[in-house]
Amino acid sequence: MSQPDPARPFLPAMSRDALLPYYDAFSRLLGAGPAHARLVAQADPPPDGRVLEIGCGTGNVLARMARARPDVALTGLDPDAAALERARAKLPVGVRLERGYADALPLPDGSVDRVLSALMLHHMPPDEQAGALREVRRVLAPGGSLHLVDLETGGPHSLLARGAGALLRLVGRSGGGEGHGHGHAHGHDAPRPHLAAADDLLALLRDAGLVDAVVVGRRRWVLGTLVFYRASVPGPEGV
C-alpha cells in the first residue's frame, strides 16, 4: 500500500493543531457521546468481524466500539498524526491505527465488514466525498455495510447547522487563516463545512455503488440535526 502524502493538507480536529488537546473536552461539552453510542449500536458487526472507522480523530468512537465489542478487529484511519497518538493512548492494544485519507484507503479490497464515519464527511468537498464513498465500497466485504452520522443542511434545524460553520470559521480565523481540509485544502479561506441534504447524501451513497442506502434516524444536536445513514454491499449471492 502506498504511504500518505505528508504534504497533503487536512483539517485538524479543532481546525488548529494547538487546540487538539481540548478536542475531547469540547466533544463532551457538545454531547457527542450519545451519537457515537447510537452509531456503534447501529453498526452491530458480526462476531469476530472487522471494523474500520474513517476520520477516527482521537479515537472516541473506536474506544466505544472496543468496550461494546471486544471480539471485533478495529482499524482507525485519520490524516492527523497527533490525533492518532491521542487515540493510541486511550485504545486497547491491538487496535490498528493508520495515517491516511478517506479517498485513498490503505486497505485491500473486501477487507472489512463495517465502515463507520462520525461527523467527518462534511469536512470534505463533494468531489472528495464521492471518492471516499467509492473507497468505502471497495474495502467492504460482500454483505458489509457503511454506518455514517453527519449534520444535514436544509432541515428544520438548519439555522443551528449554519452555526457549526460559523464556529469552524471563527476557529479557523483564530489559527491565522491558513485553511486545511480533512483531506483537502481551502487555500487561505477559513475552513467551512460541506453539509449535504439527506437526499443528496443518499444519492452519493448509491452513486458509489452501495445499495439499500437509507436514513436510519435523526437526532437533534446543539449544532443542528444529526442524520444516521446505512448503506450496504450486496452479499455473495448478490442479495
mmCIF file with all atom_site columns, N, CA, C and O in Angstrom, residues 33-74:
data_model
loop_
_atom_site.group_PDB
_atom_site.id
_atom_site.type_symbol
_atom_site.label_atom_id
_atom_site.label_alt_id
_atom_site.label_comp_id
_atom_site.label_asym_id
_atom_site.label_entity_id
_atom_site.label_seq_id
_atom_site.pdbx_PDB_ins_code
_atom_site.Cartn_x
_atom_site.Cartn_y
_atom_site.Cartn_z
_atom_site.occupancy
_atom_site.B_iso_or_equiv
_atom_site.pdbx_formal_charge
_atom_site.auth_seq_id
_atom_site.auth_comp_id
_atom_site.auth_asym_id
_atom_site.auth_atom_id
_atom_site.pdbx_PDB_model_num
ATOM 1   N N  . GLY A 1 33 ? -21.301 12.118  22.705 1.00 0.00 ? 33 GLY A N  1
ATOM 2   C CA . GLY A 1 33 ? -21.290 10.735  23.162 1.00 0.00 ? 33 GLY A CA 1
ATOM 3   C C  . GLY A 1 33 ? -22.513 9.919   22.766 1.00 0.00 ? 33 GLY A C  1
ATOM 4   O O  . GLY A 1 33 ? -22.372 8.796   22.271 1.00 0.00 ? 33 GLY A O  1
ATOM 5   N N  . PRO A 1 34 ? -23.742 10.437  22.970 1.00 0.00 ? 34 PRO A N  1
ATOM 6   C CA . PRO A 1 34 ? -24.921 9.647   22.585 1.00 0.00 ? 34 PRO A CA 1
ATOM 7   C C  . PRO A 1 34 ? -24.973 9.330   21.092 1.00 0.00 ? 34 PRO A C  1
ATOM 8   O O  . PRO A 1 34 ? -25.425 8.248   20.701 1.00 0.00 ? 34 PRO A O  1
ATOM 9   N N  . ALA A 1 35 ? -24.513 10.245  20.259 1.00 0.00 ? 35 ALA A N  1
ATOM 10  C CA . ALA A 1 35 ? -24.474 9.964   18.812 1.00 0.00 ? 35 ALA A CA 1
ATOM 11  C C  . ALA A 1 35 ? -23.473 8.866   18.508 1.00 0.00 ? 35 ALA A C  1
ATOM 12  O O  . ALA A 1 35 ? -23.719 7.981   17.676 1.00 0.00 ? 35 ALA A O  1
ATOM 13  N N  . HIS A 1 36 ? -22.324 8.892   19.175 1.00 0.00 ? 36 HIS A N  1
ATOM 14  C CA . HIS A 1 36 ? -21.336 7.836   18.988 1.00 0.00 ? 36 HIS A CA 1
ATOM 15  C C  . HIS A 1 36 ? -21.912 6.484   19.412 1.00 0.00 ? 36 HIS A C  1
ATOM 16  O O  . HIS A 1 36 ? -21.731 5.472   18.725 1.00 0.00 ? 36 HIS A O  1
ATOM 17  N N  . ALA A 1 37 ? -22.595 6.475   20.565 1.00 0.00 ? 37 ALA A N  1
ATOM 18  C CA . ALA A 1 37 ? -23.172 5.224   21.066 1.00 0.00 ? 37 ALA A CA 1
ATOM 19  C C  . ALA A 1 37 ? -24.208 4.675   20.090 1.00 0.00 ? 37 ALA A C  1
ATOM 20  O O  . ALA A 1 37 ? -24.271 3.453   19.844 1.00 0.00 ? 37 ALA A O  1
ATOM 21  N N  . ARG A 1 38 ? -25.025 5.560   19.541 1.00 0.00 ? 38 ARG A N  1
ATOM 22  C CA . ARG A 1 38 ? -26.043 5.103   18.595 1.00 0.00 ? 38 ARG A CA 1
ATOM 23  C C  . ARG A 1 38 ? -25.412 4.538   17.337 1.00 0.00 ? 38 ARG A C  1
ATOM 24  O O  . ARG A 1 38 ? -25.877 3.524   16.791 1.00 0.00 ? 38 ARG A O  1
ATOM 25  N N  . LEU A 1 39 ? -24.348 5.167   16.854 1.00 0.00 ? 39 LEU A N  1
ATOM 26  C CA . LEU A 1 39 ? -23.672 4.684   15.654 1.00 0.00 ? 39 LEU A CA 1
ATOM 27  C C  . LEU A 1 39 ? -23.084 3.291   15.891 1.00 0.00 ? 39 LEU A C  1
ATOM 28  O O  . LEU A 1 39 ? -23.201 2.401   15.045 1.00 0.00 ? 39 LEU A O  1
ATOM 29  N N  . VAL A 1 40 ? -22.441 3.094   17.048 1.00 0.00 ? 40 VAL A N  1
ATOM 30  C CA . VAL A 1 40 ? -21.846 1.804   17.375 1.00 0.00 ? 40 VAL A CA 1
ATOM 31  C C  . VAL A 1 40 ? -22.910 0.718   17.450 1.00 0.00 ? 40 VAL A C  1
ATOM 32  O O  . VAL A 1 40 ? -22.751 -0.385  16.918 1.00 0.00 ? 40 VAL A O  1
ATOM 33  N N  . ALA A 1 41 ? -24.032 1.033   18.109 1.00 0.00 ? 41 ALA A N  1
ATOM 34  C CA . ALA A 1 41 ? -25.104 0.046   18.222 1.00 0.00 ? 41 ALA A CA 1
ATOM 35  C C  . ALA A 1 41 ? -25.703 -0.266  16.856 1.00 0.00 ? 41 ALA A C  1
ATOM 36  O O  . ALA A 1 41 ? -26.025 -1.426  16.550 1.00 0.00 ? 41 ALA A O  1
ATOM 37  N N  . GLN A 1 42 ? -25.849 0.755   16.025 1.00 0.00 ? 42 GLN A N  1
ATOM 38  C CA . GLN A 1 42 ? -26.415 0.559   14.691 1.00 0.00 ? 42 GLN A CA 1
ATOM 39  C C  . GLN A 1 42 ? -25.533 -0.349  13.837 1.00 0.00 ? 42 GLN A C  1
ATOM 40  O O  . GLN A 1 42 ? -26.028 -1.200  13.089 1.00 0.00 ? 42 GLN A O  1
ATOM 41  N N  . ALA A 1 43 ? -24.214 -0.197  13.963 1.00 0.00 ? 43 ALA A N  1
ATOM 42  C CA . ALA A 1 43 ? -23.288 -0.972  13.122 1.00 0.00 ? 43 ALA A CA 1
ATOM 43  C C  . ALA A 1 43 ? -23.377 -2.466  13.406 1.00 0.00 ? 43 ALA A C  1
ATOM 44  O O  . ALA A 1 43 ? -23.326 -3.280  12.473 1.00 0.00 ? 43 ALA A O  1
ATOM 45  N N  . ASP A 1 44 ? -23.467 -2.848  14.677 1.00 0.00 ? 44 ASP A N  1
ATOM 46  C CA . ASP A 1 44 ? -23.666 -4.243  15.085 1.00 0.00 ? 44 ASP A CA 1
ATOM 47  C C  . ASP A 1 44 ? -22.844 -5.216  14.227 1.00 0.00 ? 44 ASP A C  1
ATOM 48  O O  . ASP A 1 44 ? -23.394 -6.044  13.484 1.00 0.00 ? 44 ASP A O  1
ATOM 49  N N  . PRO A 1 45 ? -21.510 -5.149  14.313 1.00 0.00 ? 45 PRO A N  1
ATOM 50  C CA . PRO A 1 45 ? -20.693 -6.016  13.454 1.00 0.00 ? 45 PRO A CA 1
ATOM 51  C C  . PRO A 1 45 ? -20.884 -7.489  13.786 1.00 0.00 ? 45 PRO A C  1
ATOM 52  O O  . PRO A 1 45 ? -21.303 -7.843  14.897 1.00 0.00 ? 45 PRO A O  1
ATOM 53  N N  . PRO A 1 46 ? -20.601 -8.353  12.833 1.00 0.00 ? 46 PRO A N  1
ATOM 54  C CA . PRO A 1 46 ? -20.728 -9.797  13.097 1.00 0.00 ? 46 PRO A CA 1
ATOM 55  C C  . PRO A 1 46 ? -19.681 -10.255 14.102 1.00 0.00 ? 46 PRO A C  1
ATOM 56  O O  . PRO A 1 46 ? -18.677 -9.564  14.322 1.00 0.00 ? 46 PRO A O  1
ATOM 57  N N  . PRO A 1 47 ? -19.886 -11.397 14.744 1.00 0.00 ? 47 PRO A N  1
ATOM 58  C CA . PRO A 1 47 ? -18.873 -11.918 15.681 1.00 0.00 ? 47 PRO A CA 1
ATOM 59  C C  . PRO A 1 47 ? -17.511 -12.022 15.006 1.00 0.00 ? 47 PRO A C  1
ATOM 60  O O  . PRO A 1 47 ? -17.394 -12.492 13.874 1.00 0.00 ? 47 PRO A O  1
ATOM 61  N N  . ASP A 1 48 ? -16.504 -11.519 15.720 1.00 0.00 ? 48 ASP A N  1
ATOM 62  C CA . ASP A 1 48 ? -15.124 -11.523 15.213 1.00 0.00 ? 48 ASP A CA 1
ATOM 63  C C  . ASP A 1 48 ? -14.996 -10.776 13.883 1.00 0.00 ? 48 ASP A C  1
ATOM 64  O O  . ASP A 1 48 ? -14.119 -11.066 13.062 1.00 0.00 ? 48 ASP A O  1
ATOM 65  N N  . GLY A 1 49 ? -15.877 -9.781  13.689 1.00 0.00 ? 49 GLY A N  1
ATOM 66  C CA . GLY A 1 49 ? -15.857 -9.005  12.459 1.00 0.00 ? 49 GLY A CA 1
ATOM 67  C C  . GLY A 1 49 ? -14.713 -8.003  12.407 1.00 0.00 ? 49 GLY A C  1
ATOM 68  O O  . GLY A 1 49 ? -13.956 -7.821  13.370 1.00 0.00 ? 49 GLY A O  1
ATOM 69  N N  . ARG A 1 50 ? -14.626 -7.334  11.271 1.00 0.00 ? 50 ARG A N  1
ATOM 70  C CA . ARG A 1 50 ? -13.564 -6.350  11.020 1.00 0.00 ? 50 ARG A CA 1
ATOM 71  C C  . ARG A 1 50 ? -14.224 -4.998  10.785 1.00 0.00 ? 50 ARG A C  1
ATOM 72  O O  . ARG A 1 50 ? -15.071 -4.862  9.887  1.00 0.00 ? 50 ARG A O  1
ATOM 73  N N  . VAL A 1 51 ? -13.816 -4.005  11.574 1.00 0.00 ? 51 VAL A N  1
ATOM 74  C CA . VAL A 1 51 ? -14.460 -2.690  11.563 1.00 0.00 ? 51 VAL A CA 1
ATOM 75  C C  . VAL A 1 51 ? -13.414 -1.619  11.286 1.00 0.00 ? 51 VAL A C  1
ATOM 76  O O  . VAL A 1 51 ? -12.358 -1.587  11.928 1.00 0.00 ? 51 VAL A O  1
ATOM 77  N N  . LEU A 1 52 ? -13.722 -0.734  10.357 1.00 0.00 ? 52 LEU A N  1
ATOM 78  C CA . LEU A 1 52 ? -12.878 0.417   10.024 1.00 0.00 ? 52 LEU A CA 1
ATOM 79  C C  . LEU A 1 52 ? -13.639 1.697   10.328 1.00 0.00 ? 52 LEU A C  1
ATOM 80  O O  . LEU A 1 52 ? -14.804 1.827   9.950  1.00 0.00 ? 52 LEU A O  1
ATOM 81  N N  . GLU A 1 53 ? -12.979 2.637   11.006 1.00 0.00 ? 53 GLU A N  1
ATOM 82  C CA . GLU A 1 53 ? -13.544 3.981   11.118 1.00 0.00 ? 53 GLU A CA 1
ATOM 83  C C  . GLU A 1 53 ? -12.691 4.942   10.307 1.00 0.00 ? 53 GLU A C  1
ATOM 84  O O  . GLU A 1 53 ? -11.478 5.029   10.515 1.00 0.00 ? 53 GLU A O  1
ATOM 85  N N  . ILE A 1 54 ? -13.325 5.673   9.382  1.00 0.00 ? 54 ILE A N  1
ATOM 86  C CA . ILE A 1 54 ? -12.613 6.685   8.612  1.00 0.00 ? 54 ILE A CA 1
ATOM 87  C C  . ILE A 1 54 ? -12.766 8.029   9.322  1.00 0.00 ? 54 ILE A C  1
ATOM 88  O O  . ILE A 1 54 ? -13.838 8.382   9.778  1.00 0.00 ? 54 ILE A O  1
ATOM 89  N N  . GLY A 1 55 ? -11.658 8.764   9.430  1.00 0.00 ? 55 GLY A N  1
ATOM 90  C CA . GLY A 1 55 ? -11.688 10.014  10.177 1.00 0.00 ? 55 GLY A CA 1
ATOM 91  C C  . GLY A 1 55 ? -11.866 9.772   11.657 1.00 0.00 ? 55 GLY A C  1
ATOM 92  O O  . GLY A 1 55 ? -12.679 10.409  12.317 1.00 0.00 ? 55 GLY A O  1
ATOM 93  N N  . CYS A 1 56 ? -11.068 8.867   12.225 1.00 0.00 ? 56 CYS A N  1
ATOM 94  C CA . CYS A 1 56 ? -11.284 8.451   13.611 1.00 0.00 ? 56 CYS A CA 1
ATOM 95  C C  . CYS A 1 56 ? -10.852 9.484   14.627 1.00 0.00 ? 56 CYS A C  1
ATOM 96  O O  . CYS A 1 56 ? -11.218 9.381   15.805 1.00 0.00 ? 56 CYS A O  1
ATOM 97  N N  . GLY A 1 57 ? -10.051 10.471  14.233 1.00 0.00 ? 57 GLY A N  1
ATOM 98  C CA . GLY A 1 57 ? -9.637  11.516  15.166 1.00 0.00 ? 57 GLY A CA 1
ATOM 99  C C  . GLY A 1 57 ? -8.935  10.947  16.383 1.00 0.00 ? 57 GLY A C  1
ATOM 100 O O  . GLY A 1 57 ? -8.034  10.121  16.283 1.00 0.00 ? 57 GLY A O  1
ATOM 101 N N  . THR A 1 58 ? -9.383  11.368  17.569 1.00 0.00 ? 58 THR A N  1
ATOM 102 C CA . THR A 1 58 ? -8.741  10.940  18.812 1.00 0.00 ? 58 THR A CA 1
ATOM 103 C C  . THR A 1 58 ? -9.286  9.614   19.337 1.00 0.00 ? 58 THR A C  1
ATOM 104 O O  . THR A 1 58 ? -8.967  9.224   20.459 1.00 0.00 ? 58 THR A O  1
ATOM 105 N N  . GLY A 1 59 ? -10.120 8.930   18.562 1.00 0.00 ? 59 GLY A N  1
ATOM 106 C CA . GLY A 1 59 ? -10.478 7.559   18.876 1.00 0.00 ? 59 GLY A CA 1
ATOM 107 C C  . GLY A 1 59 ? -11.692 7.345   19.749 1.00 0.00 ? 59 GLY A C  1
ATOM 108 O O  . GLY A 1 59 ? -11.881 6.249   20.290 1.00 0.00 ? 59 GLY A O  1
ATOM 109 N N  . ASN A 1 60 ? -12.575 8.335   19.880 1.00 0.00 ? 60 ASN A N  1
ATOM 110 C CA . ASN A 1 60 ? -13.716 8.185   20.782 1.00 0.00 ? 60 ASN A CA 1
ATOM 111 C C  . ASN A 1 60 ? -14.700 7.109   20.321 1.00 0.00 ? 60 ASN A C  1
ATOM 112 O O  . ASN A 1 60 ? -15.213 6.339   21.142 1.00 0.00 ? 60 ASN A O  1
ATOM 113 N N  . VAL A 1 61 ? -14.985 7.053   19.025 1.00 0.00 ? 61 VAL A N  1
ATOM 114 C CA . VAL A 1 61 ? -15.897 6.026   18.522 1.00 0.00 ? 61 VAL A CA 1
ATOM 115 C C  . VAL A 1 61 ? -15.252 4.652   18.620 1.00 0.00 ? 61 VAL A C  1
ATOM 116 O O  . VAL A 1 61 ? -15.894 3.669   19.029 1.00 0.00 ? 61 VAL A O  1
ATOM 117 N N  . LEU A 1 62 ? -13.993 4.546   18.261 1.00 0.00 ? 62 LEU A N  1
ATOM 118 C CA . LEU A 1 62 ? -13.293 3.270   18.356 1.00 0.00 ? 62 LEU A CA 1
ATOM 119 C C  . LEU A 1 62 ? -13.252 2.769   19.791 1.00 0.00 ? 62 LEU A C  1
ATOM 120 O O  . LEU A 1 62 ? -13.428 1.560   20.043 1.00 0.00 ? 62 LEU A O  1
ATOM 121 N N  . ALA A 1 63 ? -13.017 3.660   20.743 1.00 0.00 ? 63 ALA A N  1
ATOM 122 C CA . ALA A 1 63 ? -12.980 3.252   22.146 1.00 0.00 ? 63 ALA A CA 1
ATOM 123 C C  . ALA A 1 63 ? -14.335 2.711   22.588 1.00 0.00 ? 63 ALA A C  1
ATOM 124 O O  . ALA A 1 63 ? -14.413 1.714   23.320 1.00 0.00 ? 63 ALA A O  1
ATOM 125 N N  . ARG A 1 64 ? -15.392 3.348   22.125 1.00 0.00 ? 64 ARG A N  1
ATOM 126 C CA . ARG A 1 64 ? -16.729 2.872   22.480 1.00 0.00 ? 64 ARG A CA 1
ATOM 127 C C  . ARG A 1 64 ? -17.005 1.505   21.855 1.00 0.00 ? 64 ARG A C  1
ATOM 128 O O  . ARG A 1 64 ? -17.580 0.621   22.489 1.00 0.00 ? 64 ARG A O  1
ATOM 129 N N  . MET A 1 65 ? -16.607 1.321   20.605 1.00 0.00 ? 65 MET A N  1
ATOM 130 C CA . MET A 1 65 ? -16.790 0.030   19.958 1.00 0.00 ? 65 MET A CA 1
ATOM 131 C C  . MET A 1 65 ? -15.956 -1.051  20.645 1.00 0.00 ? 65 MET A C  1
ATOM 132 O O  . MET A 1 65 ? -16.407 -2.196  20.821 1.00 0.00 ? 65 MET A O  1
ATOM 133 N N  . ALA A 1 66 ? -14.730 -0.705  21.053 1.00 0.00 ? 66 ALA A N  1
ATOM 134 C CA . ALA A 1 66 ? -13.870 -1.680  21.727 1.00 0.00 ? 66 ALA A CA 1
ATOM 135 C C  . ALA A 1 66 ? -14.484 -2.150  23.039 1.00 0.00 ? 66 ALA A C  1
ATOM 136 O O  . ALA A 1 66 ? -14.373 -3.326  23.397 1.00 0.00 ? 66 ALA A O  1
ATOM 137 N N  . ARG A 1 67 ? -15.135 -1.234  23.763 1.00 0.00 ? 67 ARG A N  1
ATOM 138 C CA . ARG A 1 67 ? -15.783 -1.625  25.017 1.00 0.00 ? 67 ARG A CA 1
ATOM 139 C C  . ARG A 1 67 ? -17.014 -2.490  24.755 1.00 0.00 ? 67 ARG A C  1
ATOM 140 O O  . ARG A 1 67 ? -17.270 -3.459  25.466 1.00 0.00 ? 67 ARG A O  1
ATOM 141 N N  . ALA A 1 68 ? -17.786 -2.116  23.736 1.00 0.00 ? 68 ALA A N  1
ATOM 142 C CA . ALA A 1 68 ? -19.029 -2.839  23.453 1.00 0.00 ? 68 ALA A CA 1
ATOM 143 C C  . ALA A 1 68 ? -18.773 -4.194  22.806 1.00 0.00 ? 68 ALA A C  1
ATOM 144 O O  . ALA A 1 68 ? -19.497 -5.164  23.068 1.00 0.00 ? 68 ALA A O  1
ATOM 145 N N  . ARG A 1 69 ? -17.744 -4.262  21.946 1.00 0.00 ? 69 ARG A N  1
ATOM 146 C CA . ARG A 1 69 ? -17.491 -5.476  21.169 1.00 0.00 ? 69 ARG A CA 1
ATOM 147 C C  . ARG A 1 69 ? -15.996 -5.806  21.161 1.00 0.00 ? 69 ARG A C  1
ATOM 148 O O  . ARG A 1 69 ? -15.306 -5.590  20.159 1.00 0.00 ? 69 ARG A O  1
ATOM 149 N N  . PRO A 1 70 ? -15.496 -6.326  22.261 1.00 0.00 ? 70 PRO A N  1
ATOM 150 C CA . PRO A 1 70 ? -14.054 -6.625  22.310 1.00 0.00 ? 70 PRO A CA 1
ATOM 151 C C  . PRO A 1 70 ? -13.625 -7.735  21.359 1.00 0.00 ? 70 PRO A C  1
ATOM 152 O O  . PRO A 1 70 ? -12.420 -7.942  21.163 1.00 0.00 ? 70 PRO A O  1
ATOM 153 N N  . ASP A 1 71 ? -14.589 -8.438  20.760 1.00 0.00 ? 71 ASP A N  1
ATOM 154 C CA . ASP A 1 71 ? -14.249 -9.527  19.843 1.00 0.00 ? 71 ASP A CA 1
ATOM 155 C C  . ASP A 1 71 ? -13.864 -9.049  18.454 1.00 0.00 ? 71 ASP A C  1
ATOM 156 O O  . ASP A 1 71 ? -13.238 -9.798  17.692 1.00 0.00 ? 71 ASP A O  1
ATOM 157 N N  . VAL A 1 72 ? -14.241 -7.813  18.078 1.00 0.00 ? 72 VAL A N  1
ATOM 158 C CA . VAL A 1 72 ? -14.019 -7.387  16.700 1.00 0.00 ? 72 VAL A CA 1
ATOM 159 C C  . VAL A 1 72 ? -12.625 -6.794  16.524 1.00 0.00 ? 72 VAL A C  1
ATOM 160 O O  . VAL A 1 72 ? -12.018 -6.285  17.470 1.00 0.00 ? 72 VAL A O  1
ATOM 161 N N  . ALA A 1 73 ? -12.123 -6.872  15.303 1.00 0.00 ? 73 ALA A N  1
ATOM 162 C CA . ALA A 1 73 ? -10.839 -6.273  14.943 1.00 0.00 ? 73 ALA A CA 1
ATOM 163 C C  . ALA A 1 73 ? -11.081 -4.849  14.463 1.00 0.00 ? 73 ALA A C  1
ATOM 164 O O  . ALA A 1 73 ? -11.852 -4.631  13.529 1.00 0.00 ? 73 ALA A O  1
ATOM 165 N N  . LEU A 1 74 ? -10.434 -3.886  15.105 1.00 0.00 ? 74 LEU A N  1
ATOM 166 C CA . LEU A 1 74 ? -10.689 -2.474  14.834 1.00 0.00 ? 74 LEU A CA 1
ATOM 167 C C  . LEU A 1 74 ? -9.513  -1.825  14.130 1.00 0.00 ? 74 LEU A C  1
ATOM 168 O O  . LEU A 1 74 ? -8.349  -2.047  14.484 1.00 0.00 ? 74 LEU A O  1
#
